Coordinates of C-alpha atoms and ligand atoms in Angstrom, one line a residue:
M1 CA 41.5 19.5 4.5
P2 CA 42.9 22.9 5.6
H3 CA 42.3 23.0 10.0
E4 CA 40.3 26.4 9.3
Q5 CA 37.5 24.4 7.1
A6 CA 37.7 21.5 9.8
S7 CA 36.3 25.0 12.2
V8 CA 34.5 26.3 10.1
W9 CA 32.2 23.7 9.6
Q10 CA 32.9 22.7 13.2
S11 CA 31.7 25.8 14.2
C12 CA 27.7 25.8 11.8
L13 CA 27.5 22.3 13.6
V14 CA 26.7 24.0 17.1
V15 CA 24.8 26.2 15.7
L16 CA 23.2 23.0 13.6
K17 CA 22.6 21.8 16.3
K18 CA 21.2 23.9 18.9
E19 CA 18.3 24.9 15.5
L20 CA 18.0 21.2 14.9
H21 CA 16.0 18.3 17.1
S22 CA 18.9 16.6 19.0
Q23 CA 16.7 13.3 17.1
S24 CA 16.9 14.8 13.9
Y25 CA 20.9 16.6 14.2
Q26 CA 22.6 13.3 14.9
T27 CA 20.1 11.7 12.0
W28 CA 20.9 13.2 8.8
I29 CA 24.2 16.1 10.0
E30 CA 26.6 14.3 12.4
P31 CA 27.1 11.2 10.1
L32 CA 27.5 14.0 7.4
E33 CA 31.3 15.4 6.4
V34 CA 32.5 18.4 5.5
Q35 CA 35.7 17.4 1.6
H36 CA 35.6 21.2 1.0
I37 CA 34.7 24.6 2.1
D38 CA 35.1 28.5 0.7
P39 CA 32.9 31.0 0.3
N40 CA 31.9 29.5 -3.1
Q41 CA 31.6 26.6 -2.2
V42 CA 30.5 23.1 0.0
V43 CA 31.3 20.0 -1.0
L44 CA 29.5 17.5 1.5
V45 CA 29.8 13.9 1.7
A46 CA 27.4 11.6 2.4
P47 CA 27.2 7.6 2.7
D48 CA 24.8 7.3 -0.2
A49 CA 22.8 8.7 -2.6
F50 CA 19.5 8.5 -0.4
F51 CA 21.4 10.1 3.0
S52 CA 22.1 13.5 0.2
D53 CA 18.8 13.7 -1.2
W54 CA 16.9 13.5 2.0
V55 CA 19.5 16.3 3.1
E56 CA 18.7 18.1 0.5
E57 CA 14.9 18.2 1.1
H58 CA 15.0 18.9 3.7
Y59 CA 17.8 19.9 5.7
R60 CA 19.7 22.5 3.0
L61 CA 18.3 25.2 4.1
S62 CA 19.5 24.7 8.3
I63 CA 22.9 24.0 6.5
E64 CA 23.3 27.2 4.2
R65 CA 21.6 29.3 7.3
A66 CA 24.5 27.8 9.7
V67 CA 27.1 28.8 7.0
Y68 CA 25.9 32.1 6.6
E69 CA 25.4 32.3 10.6
V70 CA 29.6 31.5 10.5
T71 CA 30.4 32.6 7.5
S72 CA 28.6 35.1 6.1
W73 CA 29.5 32.9 3.1
R74 CA 26.5 32.0 0.2
P75 CA 28.3 29.2 -1.3
S76 CA 26.7 26.7 -3.5
F77 CA 26.4 23.5 -2.2
S78 CA 27.5 19.5 -3.7
Y79 CA 27.8 16.4 -2.1
S80 CA 29.8 13.1 -2.7
F81 CA 29.4 9.5 -1.3
T82 CA 31.4 7.6 0.9
S83 CA 30.4 4.2 -0.5
Q84 CA 31.6 5.1 -4.3
S85 CA 35.3 6.3 -2.5
E86 CA 35.1 2.8 -1.3
S87 CA 34.3 1.0 -4.5
T88 CA 36.7 2.9 -5.7
E89 CA 39.8 1.7 -3.7
N90 CA 38.9 -2.0 -4.6
N91 CA 38.5 -4.0 -7.5
F92 CA 36.0 -6.2 -5.7
P93 CA 32.3 -5.7 -6.5
D94 CA 30.1 -4.1 -3.8
P95 CA 27.7 -6.1 -2.3
K96 CA 24.4 -5.9 -3.2
P97 CA 22.4 -5.3 0.2
V98 CA 19.6 -7.3 -0.1
T99 CA 17.2 -6.2 2.9
R100 CA 13.9 -8.0 3.4
P101 CA 12.1 -4.3 4.8
V102 CA 10.6 -5.0 8.2
S103 CA 7.6 -3.0 7.2
S104 CA 6.6 -4.3 3.2
F105 CA 4.1 -7.4 2.7
P106 CA 5.4 -10.4 1.9
L107 CA 4.3 -12.0 -1.6
N108 CA 1.2 -14.2 -1.1
P109 CA 2.5 -17.4 -2.9
R110 CA -1.1 -17.5 -4.4
Y111 CA -0.7 -14.7 -7.0
R112 CA 1.9 -15.9 -9.9
F113 CA 1.7 -15.7 -13.4
D114 CA 1.4 -19.5 -14.0
N115 CA -2.1 -19.2 -11.9
F116 CA -3.1 -15.9 -13.6
I117 CA -5.9 -17.2 -16.3
V118 CA -5.4 -14.8 -19.3
G119 CA -8.6 -14.0 -21.5
D120 CA -9.6 -10.8 -23.8
S121 CA -10.8 -8.5 -20.4
N122 CA -6.9 -8.7 -19.3
E123 CA -4.3 -9.7 -21.8
F124 CA -2.8 -6.8 -22.1
A125 CA -2.1 -5.5 -18.5
F126 CA -0.8 -10.1 -18.6
S127 CA 1.7 -9.3 -21.0
A128 CA 2.7 -6.0 -20.1
A129 CA 3.1 -7.3 -16.5
K130 CA 5.8 -10.2 -18.2
A131 CA 7.4 -7.9 -19.8
V132 CA 8.4 -6.2 -17.0
A133 CA 9.4 -9.1 -15.2
E134 CA 11.5 -10.3 -17.7
A135 CA 13.5 -7.0 -17.0
P136 CA 12.5 -4.4 -14.3
G137 CA 13.5 -1.3 -15.0
K138 CA 15.1 -1.5 -18.0
T139 CA 11.5 -1.5 -20.7
S140 CA 9.5 1.6 -21.6
F141 CA 6.7 0.6 -18.5
N142 CA 8.4 2.6 -16.1
P143 CA 6.4 2.7 -14.7
F144 CA 3.1 0.6 -15.4
V145 CA -0.1 0.5 -13.6
I146 CA -2.8 -1.6 -13.7
Y147 CA -6.1 0.3 -12.7
S148 CA -9.3 -1.7 -12.5
E149 CA -12.6 -2.1 -9.8
V150 CA -12.6 -4.4 -7.1
G151 CA -11.5 -8.0 -7.8
L152 CA -10.4 -8.1 -11.1
G153 CA -6.4 -9.2 -10.3
K154 CA -4.1 -6.5 -9.6
T155 CA -2.9 -7.6 -6.5
H156 CA -2.8 -10.8 -8.7
L157 CA -0.8 -9.6 -10.6
L158 CA 1.2 -7.3 -8.7
Q159 CA 3.0 -10.1 -7.0
A160 CA 3.3 -12.7 -9.6
I161 CA 5.6 -9.7 -11.4
G162 CA 7.7 -9.1 -7.2
D163 CA 7.4 -13.9 -7.2
Y164 CA 8.8 -13.7 -11.3
C165 CA 12.2 -11.3 -10.3
L166 CA 12.5 -13.3 -7.2
K167 CA 12.7 -16.8 -8.4
M168 CA 14.8 -15.2 -12.1
G169 CA 16.6 -13.3 -10.7
T170 CA 16.1 -10.0 -12.6
A171 CA 15.3 -8.1 -9.0
Q172 CA 17.5 -8.3 -6.0
N173 CA 15.1 -6.4 -3.8
V174 CA 11.1 -6.5 -3.8
V175 CA 9.0 -4.0 -1.7
Y176 CA 5.7 -5.0 -2.3
I177 CA 3.7 -2.5 0.3
T178 CA -0.2 -1.5 -0.2
A179 CA -0.7 2.7 -0.1
E180 CA -2.3 2.4 3.1
K181 CA 0.4 0.2 4.3
F182 CA 2.9 2.9 3.0
I183 CA 1.1 6.3 4.8
S184 CA 0.9 3.8 8.3
D185 CA 4.4 3.8 8.2
Y186 CA 5.1 7.4 6.9
I187 CA 3.4 8.4 9.9
T188 CA 4.7 6.0 12.7
S189 CA 8.8 6.9 11.4
I190 CA 7.3 10.5 12.3
R191 CA 6.2 9.9 15.2
K192 CA 9.3 7.9 16.0
R193 CA 11.9 10.2 14.8
D194 CA 13.1 7.1 12.2
M195 CA 12.6 8.6 9.2
A196 CA 15.8 6.9 8.0
K197 CA 15.0 3.5 8.3
F198 CA 11.7 4.1 6.7
V199 CA 13.3 6.5 3.7
S200 CA 16.2 3.6 2.7
T201 CA 13.5 1.1 3.0
Y202 CA 11.9 1.5 -0.2
R203 CA 14.4 3.5 -1.9
S204 CA 16.4 0.4 -2.0
A205 CA 14.1 -1.5 -3.7
D206 CA 14.4 -1.9 -7.0
L207 CA 11.1 -3.3 -7.6
L208 CA 9.0 -1.1 -6.0
L209 CA 5.0 -2.8 -6.0
V210 CA 2.6 0.5 -4.6
D211 CA -1.1 -1.7 -4.8
D212 CA -3.4 0.3 -4.1
I213 CA -2.7 4.2 -4.5
Q214 CA -5.6 5.6 -4.5
F215 CA -5.4 5.8 -1.2
F216 CA -3.1 7.9 -1.4
F217 CA -5.2 11.6 -1.3
V218 CA -5.4 11.0 2.2
T219 CA -2.5 12.9 3.3
E220 CA 0.1 15.3 2.1
G221 CA 2.9 14.4 3.6
S222 CA 2.8 10.8 2.1
Q223 CA 2.3 11.5 -0.4
R224 CA 5.3 13.8 -0.7
E225 CA 7.2 11.4 0.5
F226 CA 6.2 9.5 -2.4
F227 CA 6.6 11.7 -4.7
H228 CA 10.6 11.3 -3.8
T229 CA 10.6 8.0 -3.6
F230 CA 9.0 7.1 -6.9
N231 CA 11.7 9.5 -8.3
A232 CA 14.6 9.0 -6.3
L233 CA 13.9 5.3 -8.5
F234 CA 13.1 6.4 -11.2
Q235 CA 16.4 7.8 -11.8
N236 CA 18.1 5.2 -10.8
E237 CA 16.0 2.9 -13.7
K238 CA 14.5 1.1 -11.4
Q239 CA 11.4 -0.9 -11.9
I240 CA 8.3 0.5 -10.0
V241 CA 4.0 -0.7 -10.8
L242 CA 1.3 0.7 -9.8
S243 CA -2.0 -0.4 -9.3
A244 CA -4.9 1.7 -8.8
D245 CA -9.0 1.4 -8.8
C246 CA -9.2 3.5 -12.1
A247 CA -7.0 5.6 -13.8
P248 CA -4.8 7.9 -12.8
P249 CA -6.4 10.8 -14.9
S250 CA -9.1 10.2 -12.4
L251 CA -7.2 10.2 -9.4
K252 CA -8.6 12.3 -6.6
G253 CA -6.9 14.5 -4.3
F254 CA -3.2 14.0 -6.0
E255 CA -1.5 16.8 -7.2
P256 CA -1.2 16.9 -10.8
R257 CA 3.0 16.3 -11.0
L258 CA 2.2 12.8 -9.3
I259 CA -0.8 11.4 -11.5
S260 CA 1.6 13.1 -14.4
R261 CA 4.8 11.0 -13.1
F262 CA 1.6 7.7 -13.2
Q263 CA 1.0 9.0 -16.7
C264 CA 4.9 8.8 -18.0
G265 CA 5.7 5.1 -18.3
L266 CA 2.5 2.6 -19.4
V267 CA -1.0 2.5 -17.6
A268 CA -3.5 -1.1 -18.9
S269 CA -6.4 -1.9 -17.6
I270 CA -8.3 -4.6 -16.8
D271 CA -12.0 -5.1 -16.9
S272 CA -14.3 -7.6 -16.2
P273 CA -14.1 -11.3 -17.5
D274 CA -16.0 -12.7 -20.5
L275 CA -18.4 -16.5 -19.7
E276 CA -15.2 -18.1 -21.3
T277 CA -12.8 -15.9 -19.3
R278 CA -15.2 -16.6 -16.0
I279 CA -15.9 -20.5 -17.7
A280 CA -12.2 -21.0 -17.6
I281 CA -10.8 -19.6 -14.3
L282 CA -13.5 -21.5 -11.9
C283 CA -11.8 -24.5 -13.9
H284 CA -8.6 -23.7 -13.4
K285 CA -9.2 -23.2 -9.8
A286 CA -11.0 -26.0 -9.6
E287 CA -8.4 -28.4 -10.7
Q288 CA -6.0 -26.9 -7.5
Q289 CA -8.1 -27.8 -5.5
S290 CA -8.2 -31.4 -7.3
L291 CA -11.9 -31.2 -7.4
E292 CA -13.9 -31.6 -10.8
L293 CA -16.0 -29.5 -12.1
D294 CA -17.8 -29.8 -15.1
Q295 CA -18.5 -27.5 -17.8
D296 CA -21.8 -26.9 -17.5
V297 CA -21.7 -26.6 -14.1
A298 CA -19.0 -24.0 -13.8
Q299 CA -21.2 -22.0 -16.7
H300 CA -24.3 -22.3 -14.3
I301 CA -21.9 -20.7 -12.1
A302 CA -19.8 -18.6 -14.1
E303 CA -23.3 -17.2 -15.7
V304 CA -24.7 -16.3 -12.0
Y305 CA -21.5 -14.1 -10.9
S306 CA -20.7 -12.2 -13.1
T307 CA -19.3 -8.7 -12.6
N308 CA -15.5 -9.8 -11.0
V309 CA -13.0 -13.0 -10.3
R310 CA -13.5 -12.6 -6.4
E311 CA -16.6 -12.8 -6.4
L312 CA -16.1 -16.4 -8.5
E313 CA -14.1 -17.4 -6.0
G314 CA -16.2 -17.1 -2.9
A315 CA -18.4 -18.7 -5.0
L316 CA -17.3 -21.8 -5.7
T317 CA -16.1 -22.3 -2.1
R318 CA -19.4 -21.7 -1.0
V319 CA -20.3 -25.0 -3.7
V320 CA -17.3 -26.9 -2.2
A321 CA -18.6 -26.1 1.7
L322 CA -21.9 -26.9 0.7
S323 CA -21.4 -30.2 -1.4
K324 CA -19.2 -31.6 2.1
L325 CA -21.2 -30.5 3.6
T326 CA -24.2 -32.6 2.5
H327 CA -22.1 -35.4 0.9
Q328 CA -23.1 -34.3 -2.4
P329 CA -21.2 -34.4 -5.6
I330 CA -20.9 -30.9 -7.3
T331 CA -23.7 -30.8 -9.3
K332 CA -26.1 -28.5 -11.7
E333 CA -28.7 -28.8 -9.3
L334 CA -26.3 -28.8 -5.9
V335 CA -26.0 -25.6 -7.7
S336 CA -28.9 -24.1 -8.2
K337 CA -30.3 -24.5 -5.1
T338 CA -27.9 -22.5 -3.2
L339 CA -27.4 -19.7 -5.6
P340 CA -30.7 -18.1 -6.2
H341 CA -30.3 -18.1 -2.2
L342 CA -26.8 -16.5 -2.5
R343 CA -28.6 -13.9 -4.4
A344 CA -31.9 -13.1 -2.8
E345 CA -33.2 -10.2 -1.8
P346 CA -31.3 -8.0 0.6
R347 CA -33.3 -9.0 3.9
R348 CA -32.4 -6.9 6.4
I349 CA -29.5 -5.7 8.0
V350 CA -28.7 -6.4 11.8
V351 CA -26.5 -5.6 14.1
N352 CA -24.3 -9.1 13.9
D353 CA -24.0 -8.0 9.9
V354 CA -22.2 -5.4 11.2
L355 CA -19.7 -6.9 13.8
E356 CA -18.8 -9.7 11.4
A357 CA -17.9 -6.4 8.6
V358 CA -15.6 -4.7 11.3
C359 CA -13.5 -7.3 13.1
Q360 CA -12.8 -8.8 9.2
F361 CA -12.8 -5.6 8.0
Y362 CA -10.2 -4.3 10.8
G363 CA -8.6 -8.2 12.2
L364 CA -10.1 -8.3 15.2
S365 CA -11.6 -11.3 16.9
R366 CA -15.2 -10.5 18.5
S367 CA -14.4 -10.9 21.2
D368 CA -11.6 -7.8 21.2
L369 CA -14.9 -6.2 19.2
I370 CA -17.0 -6.5 22.4
G371 CA -14.0 -6.3 24.9
S372 CA -12.7 -3.9 27.8
S373 CA -9.1 -3.2 24.9
R374 CA -8.8 1.1 25.3
K375 CA -6.2 0.5 22.9
K376 CA -7.2 3.0 20.0
E377 CA -7.7 0.7 16.7
V378 CA -10.1 -1.6 19.3
A379 CA -12.0 2.1 20.8
S380 CA -12.1 3.5 17.2
A381 CA -13.6 0.1 15.6
R382 CA -16.1 -0.1 18.0
H383 CA -16.6 3.8 17.4
I384 CA -17.4 2.2 14.0
S385 CA -19.6 -0.5 14.9
M386 CA -21.6 1.7 16.9
Y387 CA -21.9 4.0 13.9
L388 CA -22.5 1.0 11.4
S389 CA -25.4 -0.3 13.5
K390 CA -27.2 3.0 14.2
T391 CA -27.3 3.7 10.4
L392 CA -27.8 0.6 8.8
T393 CA -30.1 -1.5 11.3
S394 CA -33.3 -1.1 12.7
A395 CA -32.0 -1.5 15.9
S396 CA -32.4 0.5 19.5
L397 CA -29.6 2.7 20.8
K398 CA -30.0 -0.3 23.6
L399 CA -30.0 -3.3 21.4
I400 CA -26.5 -1.7 20.0
G401 CA -24.9 -1.6 23.7
A402 CA -26.4 -4.6 24.8
E403 CA -24.8 -6.8 21.4
L404 CA -21.3 -4.6 21.7
G405 CA -20.5 -6.9 25.1
G406 CA -23.0 -5.1 27.5
R407 CA -22.4 -0.9 26.9
D408 CA -25.2 1.8 27.8
H409 CA -27.1 3.1 25.4
S410 CA -24.8 7.1 25.9
T411 CA -22.3 5.4 26.0
V412 CA -23.6 3.8 21.6
I413 CA -24.4 7.7 21.5
H414 CA -21.0 9.3 22.3
G415 CA -19.4 6.5 19.6
C416 CA -21.5 7.5 17.1
K417 CA -20.7 11.5 17.9
K418 CA -17.5 10.9 17.7
V419 CA -17.1 8.7 14.0
E420 CA -19.6 11.4 13.0
M421 CA -17.6 14.2 13.9
N422 CA -14.0 12.1 12.0
L423 CA -15.9 12.1 9.3
K424 CA -16.2 15.9 8.3
A425 CA -12.7 15.8 8.2
D426 CA -10.4 12.5 7.5
L427 CA -11.2 10.5 4.1
L428 CA -9.2 8.1 5.0
L429 CA -11.9 7.1 7.5
K430 CA -14.4 8.3 5.3
R431 CA -13.5 5.7 2.4
Q432 CA -13.6 2.5 5.3
I433 CA -17.1 3.5 6.6
D434 CA -17.8 3.4 2.4
Q435 CA -16.5 0.0 2.0
L436 CA -17.9 -1.4 5.8
R437 CA -21.0 -0.4 4.3
N438 CA -21.2 -2.6 0.7
K439 CA -19.0 -5.0 2.8
I440 CA -22.6 -5.8 5.4
N441 CA -24.5 -4.6 1.7
V442 CA -23.3 -8.5 1.1
F443 CA -22.9 -10.0 3.9
S444 CA -26.7 -9.7 4.6
T445 CA -27.6 -10.8 0.8
K446 CA -25.3 -14.1 1.1
A447 CA -26.6 -15.3 4.1
A448 CA -30.7 -14.9 3.7
Ligands
ADP1 P1 -7.8 -6.5 -7.4 O1 -6.4 -6.8 -6.2 O2 -8.3 -6.3 -8.3 O3 -9.0 -6.1 -6.1 P2 -7.1 -9.6 -6.6 O4 -5.7 -9.2 -7.9 O5 -7.4 -9.2 -5.4 O6 -7.9 -8.7 -7.3 O7 -7.9 -10.6 -7.1 C1 -9.2 -11.4 -5.8 C2 -8.5 -12.8 -6.9 O8 -9.4 -13.3 -8.2 C3 -7.7 -13.3 -6.0 O9 -7.5 -14.1 -5.6 C4 -7.2 -13.8 -7.3 O10 -6.2 -14.7 -7.6 C5 -8.5 -14.3 -8.5 N1 -7.6 -13.5 -9.5 C6 -8.4 -12.7 -10.3 N2 -7.9 -12.9 -11.5 C7 -7.7 -13.3 -11.7 C8 -7.5 -14.3 -13.9 N3 -7.8 -13.7 -14.1 N4 -7.2 -15.6 -12.9 C9 -6.7 -15.9 -11.8 N5 -7.1 -15.6 -10.2 C10 -7.4 -15.1 -10.8
MG2 MG1 -6.1 -5.7 -4.5

């Protein structure tokens, strides 16, 4: 490149360095090289396509301004890639980087196709999931969206796709993430100014599985970032699989462009399983644990628990626990002894139910919750416990404080106020509180 061109770019860099935050400058501008620059055209060399996409989306204006400031030119911009030029120079195939992104969850080995019981309610979703797993990115099922109410097997199917692709080698880099984790990673990466890692984690996926996308309504920024990730993967024919708690058009708080993206592949729903399928699921779960479960016993449980599979599993677990505790075989009589209790009218909710639910929900120990930790997550869970105890139980503020590690009633008032205030603006919190309320109701019913 002629010397004058190089020095023009050097002057642009001086301007950019002044304008941008130093971390952004180092991360996104410094690695760029200029291949060509004249009044009509600038060709920048970026390490790879996602890098140039990012620069284009976020820094293009700044670069244009800098070029104009230095030269008064208004050239057009294009990009070329370092990695491409390297791979054409030798005949060896590029080793594919198999990065295990730190932020994605490992797959749960329990969730596989071979232990997913198929019935009328889920057959369509199941067979589409298998087709996707056999040829990720190559079918018209992209994106593939599964929706259903809770506990009907969305997470199971999503992870089964990942499991299958890894085992059969149909996709190398499988990334499974919940939307909530995606959002919190996004926020952390902004705070730590480490956007490059965040972006590359998701955009390098061959198969991106995003669970519970209904949570994306929470923040605009993360939704936008997800939109760009989605487009980048889609354009590169990478497979995207999403789950949601309702059909895409009913998703609340989403930009219309995202909703329409969600619907351009295949959308499949899972319904509540019918009685036969519920019995089959129970028998299968029992078999996996090497339990003897008679058909009529299974039927008895399946008749009582009709809404979702998670509930069904829970019922089986409790019956099995009772059988072990009392050294009795699992018979219809034993089941009958437990089921009426499990389905009893809800008893009054007590503070303990709230604390139990909050600990489970946020993955905290009871001693953390009632202890003196000032960590933000713990303090916030504590405030939520106060708020829920005040609104759901008949306990006095004094009692609530006592159960929360001996805090006085003004601390409880303060905690409740804080939650009430945050609830006005924080949709994620609102949703969590709703989920916690449900959980607490279930607890108090089952423990009655
Ligand atoms: P969702 O993500 O829709 O809330 P999950 O995938 O977490 O539901 O399913 C809840 C539980 O039920 C899991 O333990 C899952 O393995 C089990 N499950 C759901 N559907 C089936 C099925 N058809 N066969 C076997 N297990 C199932
Ligand atoms: Mg799930």
